[in-house]
């Protein structure tokens, strides 16, 4: 065979190989783009509620929800997770994850559309209260008055209950178990009331707070609001306050003394003496509850007229909106469990082990609510959740059942559920800012 003929065969074979390589590259590019697009569209559908989160088609068999939950606690490799809360949690924690069907879609959305925020439901992050708070940044132009009422300043002089013996500090939040906490710190940990710097730099090596554990307790915002309102109501009443004006004067209309007020929630014909009214459940006929409802819809959620109406997150933040250095945040839902865990860590045994105490939890100022909470409408309760959304989002607290569902009007006029967002800077924010009414 001549050399020219061999050259022609070689060139023909080379051309065929080149053509096959081009076809293969086109096919792989098309498949990759299609897969990315499917994952991105799937994530959008999950967020919008069009589809329920289900495992994407993969080579391994899909698992039912109960199997999926069980597998995450076993030693075997867990299957892919598809909840948007998991996506956001991993983004916040900068966790590596190769789950293309979900995590990459979340990252892709932030990368390609940084102005379009990822949305998730309150309480769905795999973070505890303090971890969620560390990623929150309270917008000063929105919550300025809450930050001012919190009075944390630049974080260099924050009021705390402090035990030098145990290197333990507690940051007080009104109406979130604060009376119990201050009592516990004083009686069990020899704490004193003082001021300490809660800047992150203060906890570094050589800093004033090096080795100090900082704790706080938070409460479900809806339940807390009822207690906040009760406290603020009395503190700003005409028989208590020296001020001649009130931003919501109808709250105390016709009530000129505490006895007048008491006669409403503890009518004379229902008691033998006024002493019966101190710890008795409210017997009011709806007068006080209706005033609370009117206030809830009139209040813009941004101008608390009393410190007890301040949201929890601003009281755990500097005036710049950045969070204080908080080591651990407990929930008053299990106050006894929280204090026993603290005692176990610092005292070496639970409070139940100390002379038979049952968690050492005291009642504090636990008077019954003076308005009849059973008469508060569902709409008013949902409005309170809207006003308190900053706390639900930044403390990762689930919404109560009454506040779940498409009850809120979005900017597009459509009804939807309450939601939280995370922006491209990894800051948690409420998805809906307080407005005057739900509509």
CSV table of C-alpha atoms in Angstrom, one decimal:
chain,number,residue,atom,x,y,z
A,1,UNK,CA,0.0,0.0,0.0
A,2,UNK,CA,1.4,3.4,-1.0
A,3,UNK,CA,2.2,6.0,1.6
A,4,UNK,CA,-0.4,8.4,0.2
A,5,UNK,CA,-3.2,5.8,0.6
A,6,UNK,CA,-2.1,5.1,4.2
A,7,UNK,CA,-2.2,8.9,4.9
A,8,UNK,CA,-5.7,9.2,3.4
A,9,UNK,CA,-7.0,6.3,5.7
A,10,UNK,CA,-5.3,7.9,8.7
A,11,UNK,CA,-6.9,11.3,8.0
A,12,UNK,CA,-10.3,9.7,7.5
A,13,UNK,CA,-10.1,7.9,10.9
A,14,UNK,CA,-8.9,11.1,12.6
A,15,UNK,CA,-11.8,13.1,11.1
A,16,UNK,CA,-14.3,10.5,12.3
A,17,UNK,CA,-12.9,10.6,15.9
A,18,UNK,CA,-13.1,14.3,15.9
A,19,UNK,CA,-16.7,14.3,14.8
A,20,UNK,CA,-17.6,11.7,17.5
A,21,UNK,CA,-15.9,13.9,20.1
A,22,UNK,CA,-17.9,16.9,19.0
A,23,UNK,CA,-21.2,15.0,19.2
A,24,UNK,CA,-20.4,13.7,22.6
A,25,UNK,CA,-19.5,17.2,23.9
A,26,UNK,CA,-22.8,18.6,22.6
A,27,UNK,CA,-24.8,15.8,24.3
A,28,UNK,CA,-23.1,16.2,27.6
A,29,UNK,CA,-23.5,20.0,27.6
A,30,UNK,CA,-27.2,19.6,26.8
A,31,UNK,CA,-27.7,17.0,29.5
A,32,UNK,CA,-25.9,19.2,32.1
A,33,UNK,CA,-27.8,22.3,31.3
A,34,UNK,CA,-31.1,20.4,31.3
A,35,UNK,CA,-30.3,18.9,34.7
A,36,UNK,CA,-29.3,22.3,36.2
A,37,UNK,CA,-32.5,23.9,34.8
A,38,UNK,CA,-34.6,21.0,36.2
A,39,UNK,CA,-33.1,21.4,39.6
A,40,UNK,CA,-33.5,25.2,39.6
A,41,UNK,CA,-37.2,24.9,38.5
A,42,UNK,CA,-37.8,22.2,41.1
A,43,UNK,CA,-36.5,24.4,43.9
A,44,UNK,CA,-38.7,27.3,42.8
A,45,UNK,CA,-41.7,25.0,42.8
A,46,UNK,CA,-41.0,23.8,46.3
A,47,UNK,CA,-40.7,27.3,47.6
A,48,UNK,CA,-43.9,28.4,45.9
A,49,UNK,CA,-45.7,25.4,47.3
A,50,UNK,CA,-46.5,24.1,43.8
A,51,UNK,CA,-44.8,20.8,44.6
A,52,UNK,CA,-44.1,19.0,47.8
A,53,UNK,CA,-40.5,18.2,48.5
A,54,UNK,CA,-39.7,14.8,47.1
A,55,UNK,CA,-36.4,13.1,46.2
A,56,UNK,CA,-35.2,13.9,42.7
A,57,UNK,CA,-34.7,10.9,40.4
A,58,UNK,CA,-31.4,9.3,41.3
A,59,UNK,CA,-29.7,5.9,40.9
A,60,UNK,CA,-30.6,5.0,44.5
A,61,UNK,CA,-34.1,4.1,45.6
A,62,UNK,CA,-36.2,6.9,47.1
A,63,UNK,CA,-37.3,6.7,50.7
A,64,UNK,CA,-40.6,7.6,52.4
A,65,UNK,CA,-40.6,10.5,54.9
A,66,UNK,CA,-40.4,8.3,58.0
A,67,UNK,CA,-37.5,6.3,56.4
A,68,UNK,CA,-35.8,9.5,55.5
A,69,UNK,CA,-36.0,10.9,59.0
A,70,UNK,CA,-34.7,7.7,60.5
A,71,UNK,CA,-31.8,7.5,58.1
A,72,UNK,CA,-30.5,10.9,59.1
A,73,UNK,CA,-29.7,9.6,62.6
A,74,UNK,CA,-28.2,6.3,61.5
A,75,UNK,CA,-24.6,5.5,60.6
A,76,UNK,CA,-25.3,5.0,56.9
A,77,UNK,CA,-25.0,7.7,54.4
A,78,UNK,CA,-28.2,9.8,54.4
A,79,UNK,CA,-30.2,10.3,51.2
A,80,UNK,CA,-30.4,13.8,49.7
A,81,UNK,CA,-32.5,16.4,51.6
A,82,UNK,CA,-34.9,18.6,49.8
A,83,UNK,CA,-36.3,21.0,52.3
A,84,UNK,CA,-35.6,24.6,51.6
A,85,UNK,CA,-34.7,25.0,55.3
A,86,UNK,CA,-31.9,22.6,54.8
A,87,UNK,CA,-30.6,24.5,51.8
A,88,UNK,CA,-30.6,27.8,53.8
A,89,UNK,CA,-29.0,26.2,56.8
A,90,UNK,CA,-26.1,24.9,54.8
A,91,UNK,CA,-25.7,28.2,53.0
A,92,UNK,CA,-25.6,30.0,56.4
A,93,UNK,CA,-23.1,27.5,57.8
A,94,UNK,CA,-21.1,27.3,54.6
A,95,UNK,CA,-21.4,23.6,54.6
A,96,UNK,CA,-20.1,21.5,51.7
A,97,UNK,CA,-22.8,19.4,50.1
A,98,UNK,CA,-22.7,17.6,46.8
A,99,UNK,CA,-26.5,17.1,46.5
A,100,UNK,CA,-27.0,18.6,43.1
A,101,UNK,CA,-30.7,18.4,43.1
A,102,UNK,CA,-31.2,20.8,46.0
A,103,UNK,CA,-28.2,22.5,47.4
A,104,UNK,CA,-26.7,23.6,44.1
A,105,UNK,CA,-30.1,25.0,43.1
A,106,UNK,CA,-30.1,27.2,46.2
A,107,UNK,CA,-26.6,28.4,45.5
A,108,UNK,CA,-27.4,28.9,41.8
A,109,UNK,CA,-30.4,31.1,42.7
A,110,UNK,CA,-28.3,33.3,45.0
A,111,UNK,CA,-25.5,33.5,42.4
A,112,UNK,CA,-27.5,34.3,39.4
A,113,UNK,CA,-30.3,36.4,41.0
A,114,UNK,CA,-28.7,38.0,44.1
A,115,UNK,CA,-31.6,40.5,44.4
A,116,UNK,CA,-34.2,37.7,44.5
A,117,UNK,CA,-34.0,36.3,48.1
A,118,UNK,CA,-34.4,32.7,49.1
A,119,UNK,CA,-37.6,32.2,51.1
A,120,UNK,CA,-38.2,29.7,53.9
A,121,UNK,CA,-40.8,29.2,56.7
A,122,UNK,CA,-40.0,30.3,60.3
A,123,UNK,CA,-38.6,27.4,62.4
A,124,UNK,CA,-37.5,25.2,59.5
A,125,UNK,CA,-33.7,25.8,59.8
A,126,UNK,CA,-31.5,23.1,61.3
A,127,UNK,CA,-30.0,25.7,63.6
A,128,UNK,CA,-30.6,26.5,67.3
A,129,UNK,CA,-31.8,29.9,68.5
A,130,UNK,CA,-28.3,31.3,69.0
A,131,UNK,CA,-27.0,30.0,65.7
A,132,UNK,CA,-29.9,31.6,63.8
A,133,UNK,CA,-29.5,34.9,65.7
A,134,UNK,CA,-25.8,35.0,64.7
A,135,UNK,CA,-26.9,35.3,61.1
A,136,UNK,CA,-29.5,38.0,61.7
A,137,UNK,CA,-29.1,41.7,61.0
A,138,UNK,CA,-31.9,43.8,62.2
A,139,UNK,CA,-32.5,46.6,59.8
A,140,UNK,CA,-31.9,49.9,61.7
A,141,UNK,CA,-34.0,52.0,59.4
A,142,UNK,CA,-37.0,49.7,60.0
A,143,UNK,CA,-36.6,48.7,63.7
A,144,UNK,CA,-34.8,51.8,64.9
A,145,UNK,CA,-37.2,52.3,67.8
A,146,UNK,CA,-37.0,48.7,68.9
A,147,UNK,CA,-33.2,48.9,69.0
A,148,UNK,CA,-33.5,52.2,70.9
A,149,UNK,CA,-35.8,50.6,73.5
A,150,UNK,CA,-33.5,47.6,73.8
A,151,UNK,CA,-30.8,50.1,74.9
A,152,UNK,CA,-27.8,47.8,74.2
A,153,UNK,CA,-25.8,50.7,72.7
A,154,UNK,CA,-22.6,49.7,71.0
A,155,UNK,CA,-22.5,46.4,73.0
A,156,UNK,CA,-19.7,47.5,75.3
A,157,UNK,CA,-21.9,48.1,78.4
A,158,UNK,CA,-24.8,45.6,78.4
A,159,UNK,CA,-26.9,45.0,81.6
A,160,UNK,CA,-26.5,41.3,82.6
A,161,UNK,CA,-26.7,39.0,85.6
A,162,UNK,CA,-23.1,37.9,86.0
A,163,UNK,CA,-21.5,35.2,88.1
A,164,UNK,CA,-17.8,35.6,88.3
A,165,UNK,CA,-17.5,32.3,90.1
A,166,UNK,CA,-18.9,30.3,87.3
A,167,UNK,CA,-18.1,32.7,84.4
A,168,UNK,CA,-21.8,32.8,83.5
A,169,UNK,CA,-23.8,35.8,82.2
A,170,UNK,CA,-27.5,36.2,81.5
A,171,UNK,CA,-29.0,38.8,79.1
A,172,UNK,CA,-32.5,39.8,80.3
A,173,UNK,CA,-35.5,39.8,77.9
A,174,UNK,CA,-38.7,41.2,79.5
A,175,UNK,CA,-41.6,38.7,79.5
A,176,UNK,CA,-39.3,35.8,78.5
A,177,UNK,CA,-38.8,34.2,81.9
A,178,UNK,CA,-36.6,37.1,83.1
A,179,UNK,CA,-37.8,37.0,86.7
A,180,UNK,CA,-37.0,33.3,87.0
A,181,UNK,CA,-33.6,33.8,85.3
A,182,UNK,CA,-32.5,36.6,87.5
A,183,UNK,CA,-33.6,34.7,90.6
A,184,UNK,CA,-31.8,31.6,89.5
A,185,UNK,CA,-28.6,33.4,88.7
A,186,UNK,CA,-28.6,35.1,92.1
A,187,UNK,CA,-29.6,32.1,94.2
A,188,UNK,CA,-27.8,29.3,92.4
A,189,UNK,CA,-24.8,30.9,90.8
A,190,UNK,CA,-24.1,33.9,93.2
A,191,UNK,CA,-24.6,36.4,90.4
A,192,UNK,CA,-24.9,40.1,90.6
A,193,UNK,CA,-26.5,42.7,88.4
A,194,UNK,CA,-23.9,44.6,86.5
A,195,UNK,CA,-22.8,45.6,82.9
A,196,UNK,CA,-20.5,43.7,80.7
A,197,UNK,CA,-19.2,44.0,77.1
A,198,UNK,CA,-20.8,41.6,74.7
A,199,UNK,CA,-18.8,42.4,71.6
A,200,UNK,CA,-17.3,39.4,69.9
A,201,UNK,CA,-13.8,40.9,70.4
A,202,UNK,CA,-14.3,40.8,74.2
A,203,UNK,CA,-14.5,37.0,74.1
A,204,UNK,CA,-11.2,36.5,72.2
A,205,UNK,CA,-8.0,35.5,74.0
A,206,UNK,CA,-7.0,38.1,76.4
A,207,UNK,CA,-10.4,39.8,76.3
A,208,UNK,CA,-12.4,40.8,79.3
A,209,UNK,CA,-15.0,38.1,78.6
A,210,UNK,CA,-12.7,35.3,77.6
A,211,UNK,CA,-14.1,32.0,78.8
A,212,UNK,CA,-17.5,33.5,79.8
A,213,UNK,CA,-20.7,31.7,78.7
A,214,UNK,CA,-23.5,34.1,77.9
A,215,UNK,CA,-27.1,32.8,78.0
A,216,UNK,CA,-30.6,34.1,77.5
A,217,UNK,CA,-34.2,32.7,77.3
A,218,UNK,CA,-36.7,33.5,74.5
A,219,UNK,CA,-40.4,32.9,74.2
A,220,UNK,CA,-42.9,32.2,71.5
A,221,UNK,CA,-43.7,35.7,70.2
A,222,UNK,CA,-47.5,35.3,70.1
A,223,UNK,CA,-47.7,34.1,73.7
A,224,UNK,CA,-45.1,36.7,74.7
A,225,UNK,CA,-47.1,39.5,73.0
A,226,UNK,CA,-50.1,38.8,75.2
A,227,UNK,CA,-47.9,39.2,78.3
A,228,UNK,CA,-46.1,42.2,76.9
A,229,UNK,CA,-49.4,44.0,76.2
A,230,UNK,CA,-50.7,43.2,79.7
A,231,UNK,CA,-47.6,44.7,81.3
A,232,UNK,CA,-47.4,47.7,79.0
A,233,UNK,CA,-51.1,48.3,79.5
A,234,UNK,CA,-50.8,48.8,83.3
A,235,UNK,CA,-47.4,50.6,83.2
A,236,UNK,CA,-48.8,53.3,80.9
A,237,UNK,CA,-52.2,53.5,82.5
A,238,UNK,CA,-53.3,57.0,83.7
A,239,UNK,CA,-53.2,55.9,87.4
A,240,UNK,CA,-49.5,54.7,86.9
A,241,UNK,CA,-48.0,57.1,84.3
A,242,UNK,CA,-47.3,60.8,84.9
A,243,UNK,CA,-47.8,61.4,81.2
A,244,UNK,CA,-50.9,63.2,80.2
A,245,UNK,CA,-51.1,61.7,76.8
A,246,UNK,CA,-51.1,58.1,75.4
A,247,UNK,CA,-50.6,57.1,71.7
A,248,UNK,CA,-53.7,54.9,72.0
A,249,UNK,CA,-56.0,56.7,74.5
A,250,UNK,CA,-58.9,54.4,73.9
A,251,UNK,CA,-57.1,51.6,75.7
A,252,UNK,CA,-57.9,53.1,79.1
A,253,UNK,CA,-61.1,54.9,78.2
A,254,UNK,CA,-63.4,55.1,81.2
A,255,UNK,CA,-60.8,53.7,83.6
A,256,UNK,CA,-59.4,56.2,86.0
A,257,UNK,CA,-57.9,54.0,88.7
A,258,UNK,CA,-56.7,50.4,89.2
A,259,UNK,CA,-59.9,49.7,91.0
A,260,UNK,CA,-61.8,50.6,87.8
A,261,UNK,CA,-59.6,48.3,85.8
A,262,UNK,CA,-60.0,45.5,88.4
A,263,UNK,CA,-63.8,45.8,88.3
A,264,UNK,CA,-63.6,45.0,84.5
A,265,UNK,CA,-61.5,41.8,84.7
A,266,UNK,CA,-62.9,40.8,88.2
A,267,UNK,CA,-66.5,42.1,88.4
A,268,UNK,CA,-67.8,42.9,91.9
A,269,UNK,CA,-70.6,40.3,91.5
A,270,UNK,CA,-68.0,37.5,90.9
A,271,UNK,CA,-65.8,38.1,94.0
A,272,UNK,CA,-66.1,38.1,97.8
A,273,UNK,CA,-63.2,40.6,98.1
A,274,UNK,CA,-60.6,42.2,96.0
A,275,UNK,CA,-58.1,39.7,97.2
A,276,UNK,CA,-59.9,37.1,95.1
A,277,UNK,CA,-58.8,39.0,92.0
A,278,UNK,CA,-55.0,38.8,92.3
A,279,UNK,CA,-54.5,35.3,90.9
A,280,UNK,CA,-57.9,34.5,89.5
A,281,UNK,CA,-58.5,34.0,85.8
A,282,UNK,CA,-60.1,37.0,84.0
A,283,UNK,CA,-63.9,37.3,84.1
A,284,UNK,CA,-64.0,40.2,81.8
A,285,UNK,CA,-66.8,40.3,79.2
A,286,UNK,CA,-64.7,41.2,76.2
A,287,UNK,CA,-64.2,44.9,76.9
A,288,UNK,CA,-60.5,44.5,77.4
A,289,UNK,CA,-60.0,41.9,74.6
A,290,UNK,CA,-61.8,44.2,72.1
A,291,UNK,CA,-59.4,47.0,73.0
A,292,UNK,CA,-56.4,44.8,72.5
A,293,UNK,CA,-57.8,43.8,69.1
A,294,UNK,CA,-58.2,47.4,68.1
A,295,UNK,CA,-54.7,48.2,69.2
A,296,UNK,CA,-53.2,45.2,67.3
A,297,UNK,CA,-54.6,46.5,64.0
A,298,UNK,CA,-53.8,50.1,64.7
A,299,UNK,CA,-50.2,49.5,65.9
A,300,UNK,CA,-47.6,49.6,63.1
A,301,UNK,CA,-45.2,47.2,65.0
A,302,UNK,CA,-42.3,49.7,64.7
A,303,UNK,CA,-42.9,52.2,67.5
A,304,UNK,CA,-43.3,50.4,70.9
A,305,UNK,CA,-44.5,53.0,73.4
A,306,UNK,CA,-43.2,50.9,76.3
A,307,UNK,CA,-40.0,48.8,76.7
A,308,UNK,CA,-42.2,45.7,77.3
A,309,UNK,CA,-43.5,45.9,73.8
A,310,UNK,CA,-40.0,45.6,72.3
A,311,UNK,CA,-39.2,42.6,70.2
A,312,UNK,CA,-36.7,40.0,71.4
A,313,UNK,CA,-34.2,40.2,68.6
A,314,UNK,CA,-33.5,44.0,69.0
A,315,UNK,CA,-32.9,43.4,72.7
A,316,UNK,CA,-30.2,40.8,71.7
A,317,UNK,CA,-28.6,43.2,69.2
A,318,UNK,CA,-26.3,46.3,69.2
A,319,UNK,CA,-27.9,49.5,68.0
A,320,UNK,CA,-26.3,48.8,64.6
A,321,UNK,CA,-28.5,45.7,64.3
A,322,UNK,CA,-25.8,43.2,64.6
A,323,UNK,CA,-26.4,40.5,67.3
A,324,UNK,CA,-24.7,40.4,70.7
A,325,UNK,CA,-22.3,37.6,71.5
A,326,UNK,CA,-24.7,35.0,72.9
A,327,UNK,CA,-23.4,31.5,73.6
A,328,UNK,CA,-26.7,29.7,74.1
A,329,UNK,CA,-30.4,30.6,74.0
A,330,UNK,CA,-33.0,28.5,75.7
A,331,UNK,CA,-36.7,28.5,75.2
A,332,UNK,CA,-39.2,29.2,78.0
A,333,UNK,CA,-41.4,26.4,76.6
A,334,UNK,CA,-39.0,24.1,78.6
A,335,UNK,CA,-37.7,26.5,81.2
A,336,UNK,CA,-37.2,23.7,83.7
A,337,UNK,CA,-35.2,21.6,81.3
A,338,UNK,CA,-33.1,24.6,80.3
A,339,UNK,CA,-32.2,25.4,83.9
A,340,UNK,CA,-31.4,21.8,84.7
A,341,UNK,CA,-29.1,21.7,81.7
A,342,UNK,CA,-27.4,24.9,82.8
A,343,UNK,CA,-27.0,23.5,86.4
A,344,UNK,CA,-25.7,20.2,85.0
A,345,UNK,CA,-23.0,22.1,83.0
A,346,UNK,CA,-21.9,24.5,85.7
A,347,UNK,CA,-22.8,22.8,89.0
A,348,UNK,CA,-22.3,19.2,88.0
A,349,UNK,CA,-25.8,18.1,88.8
A,350,UNK,CA,-29.3,19.2,88.0
A,351,UNK,CA,-31.3,21.4,90.3
A,352,UNK,CA,-33.6,18.5,91.0
A,353,UNK,CA,-30.6,16.8,92.6
A,354,UNK,CA,-30.2,19.7,95.0
A,355,UNK,CA,-32.5,19.2,98.0
A,356,UNK,CA,-35.4,17.9,95.9
A,357,UNK,CA,-36.0,21.2,94.0
A,358,UNK,CA,-38.0,20.8,90.8
A,359,UNK,CA,-35.8,22.7,88.4
A,360,UNK,CA,-35.7,25.7,90.7
A,361,UNK,CA,-38.2,27.5,88.5
A,362,UNK,CA,-40.2,30.2,90.2
A,363,UNK,CA,-43.4,31.9,89.2
A,364,UNK,CA,-42.0,35.4,89.1
A,365,UNK,CA,-44.8,37.9,88.4
A,366,UNK,CA,-47.0,35.2,86.8
A,367,UNK,CA,-50.4,36.9,87.3
A,368,UNK,CA,-53.1,35.6,85.0
A,369,UNK,CA,-53.8,37.7,81.9
A,370,UNK,CA,-56.3,40.5,82.7
A,371,UNK,CA,-58.0,40.3,79.3
A,372,UNK,CA,-59.7,37.1,78.2
A,373,UNK,CA,-57.4,35.7,75.7
A,374,UNK,CA,-60.1,33.2,74.6
A,375,UNK,CA,-62.0,36.2,73.1
A,376,UNK,CA,-59.1,37.3,70.9
A,377,UNK,CA,-60.0,36.6,67.3
A,378,UNK,CA,-58.0,34.4,65.0
A,379,UNK,CA,-57.4,37.5,62.7
A,380,UNK,CA,-55.9,39.4,65.6
A,381,UNK,CA,-53.6,36.5,66.5
A,382,UNK,CA,-52.3,36.3,62.9
A,383,UNK,CA,-51.7,40.0,63.0
A,384,UNK,CA,-49.5,39.6,66.1
A,385,UNK,CA,-47.5,36.9,64.3
A,386,UNK,CA,-47.0,39.4,61.4
A,387,UNK,CA,-45.8,42.1,63.8
A,388,UNK,CA,-43.5,39.6,65.5
A,389,UNK,CA,-42.0,38.0,62.3
A,390,UNK,CA,-38.5,39.3,63.0
A,391,UNK,CA,-38.4,37.2,66.2
A,392,UNK,CA,-39.9,34.1,64.5
A,393,UNK,CA,-37.3,34.3,61.7
A,394,UNK,CA,-34.1,35.4,63.5
A,395,UNK,CA,-34.7,33.0,66.4
A,396,UNK,CA,-35.8,30.1,64.2
A,397,UNK,CA,-39.1,29.7,66.1
A,398,UNK,CA,-41.9,27.8,64.3
A,399,UNK,CA,-45.2,29.7,63.8
A,400,UNK,CA,-48.1,28.6,65.9
A,401,UNK,CA,-50.8,26.7,64.0
A,402,UNK,CA,-53.2,29.7,64.0
A,403,UNK,CA,-50.6,31.7,62.0
A,404,UNK,CA,-49.8,29.1,59.4
A,405,UNK,CA,-51.4,29.3,55.9
A,406,UNK,CA,-52.0,31.8,53.2
A,407,UNK,CA,-53.6,34.5,55.3
A,408,UNK,CA,-51.3,37.4,54.4
A,409,UNK,CA,-51.4,39.8,51.4
A,410,UNK,CA,-48.1,40.0,49.6
A,411,UNK,CA,-46.8,42.9,47.5
A,412,UNK,CA,-48.4,41.4,44.5
A,413,UNK,CA,-51.8,41.4,46.1
A,414,UNK,CA,-51.9,37.6,46.4
A,415,UNK,CA,-52.6,35.8,49.6
A,416,UNK,CA,-49.7,33.9,51.0
A,417,UNK,CA,-48.1,32.5,54.2
A,418,UNK,CA,-45.6,34.4,56.4
A,419,UNK,CA,-42.0,33.7,55.4
A,420,UNK,CA,-38.4,34.6,56.1
A,421,UNK,CA,-35.6,35.4,53.6
A,422,UNK,CA,-31.9,35.1,53.3
A,423,UNK,CA,-30.0,37.5,51.1
A,424,UNK,CA,-26.7,37.1,49.2
A,425,UNK,CA,-24.8,38.3,52.3
A,426,UNK,CA,-26.2,35.4,54.3
A,427,UNK,CA,-28.4,37.6,56.5
A,428,UNK,CA,-31.8,36.3,57.8
A,429,UNK,CA,-34.6,38.8,57.5
A,430,UNK,CA,-38.4,38.7,57.9
A,431,UNK,CA,-40.1,38.3,54.5
A,432,UNK,CA,-43.0,40.6,55.4
A,433,UNK,CA,-42.4,43.9,57.3
A,434,UNK,CA,-45.1,45.2,59.6
A,435,UNK,CA,-47.9,47.1,58.0
A,436,UNK,CA,-51.0,48.7,59.4
A,437,UNK,CA,-53.3,45.9,58.5
A,438,UNK,CA,-53.3,42.5,56.9
A,439,UNK,CA,-54.9,43.9,53.8
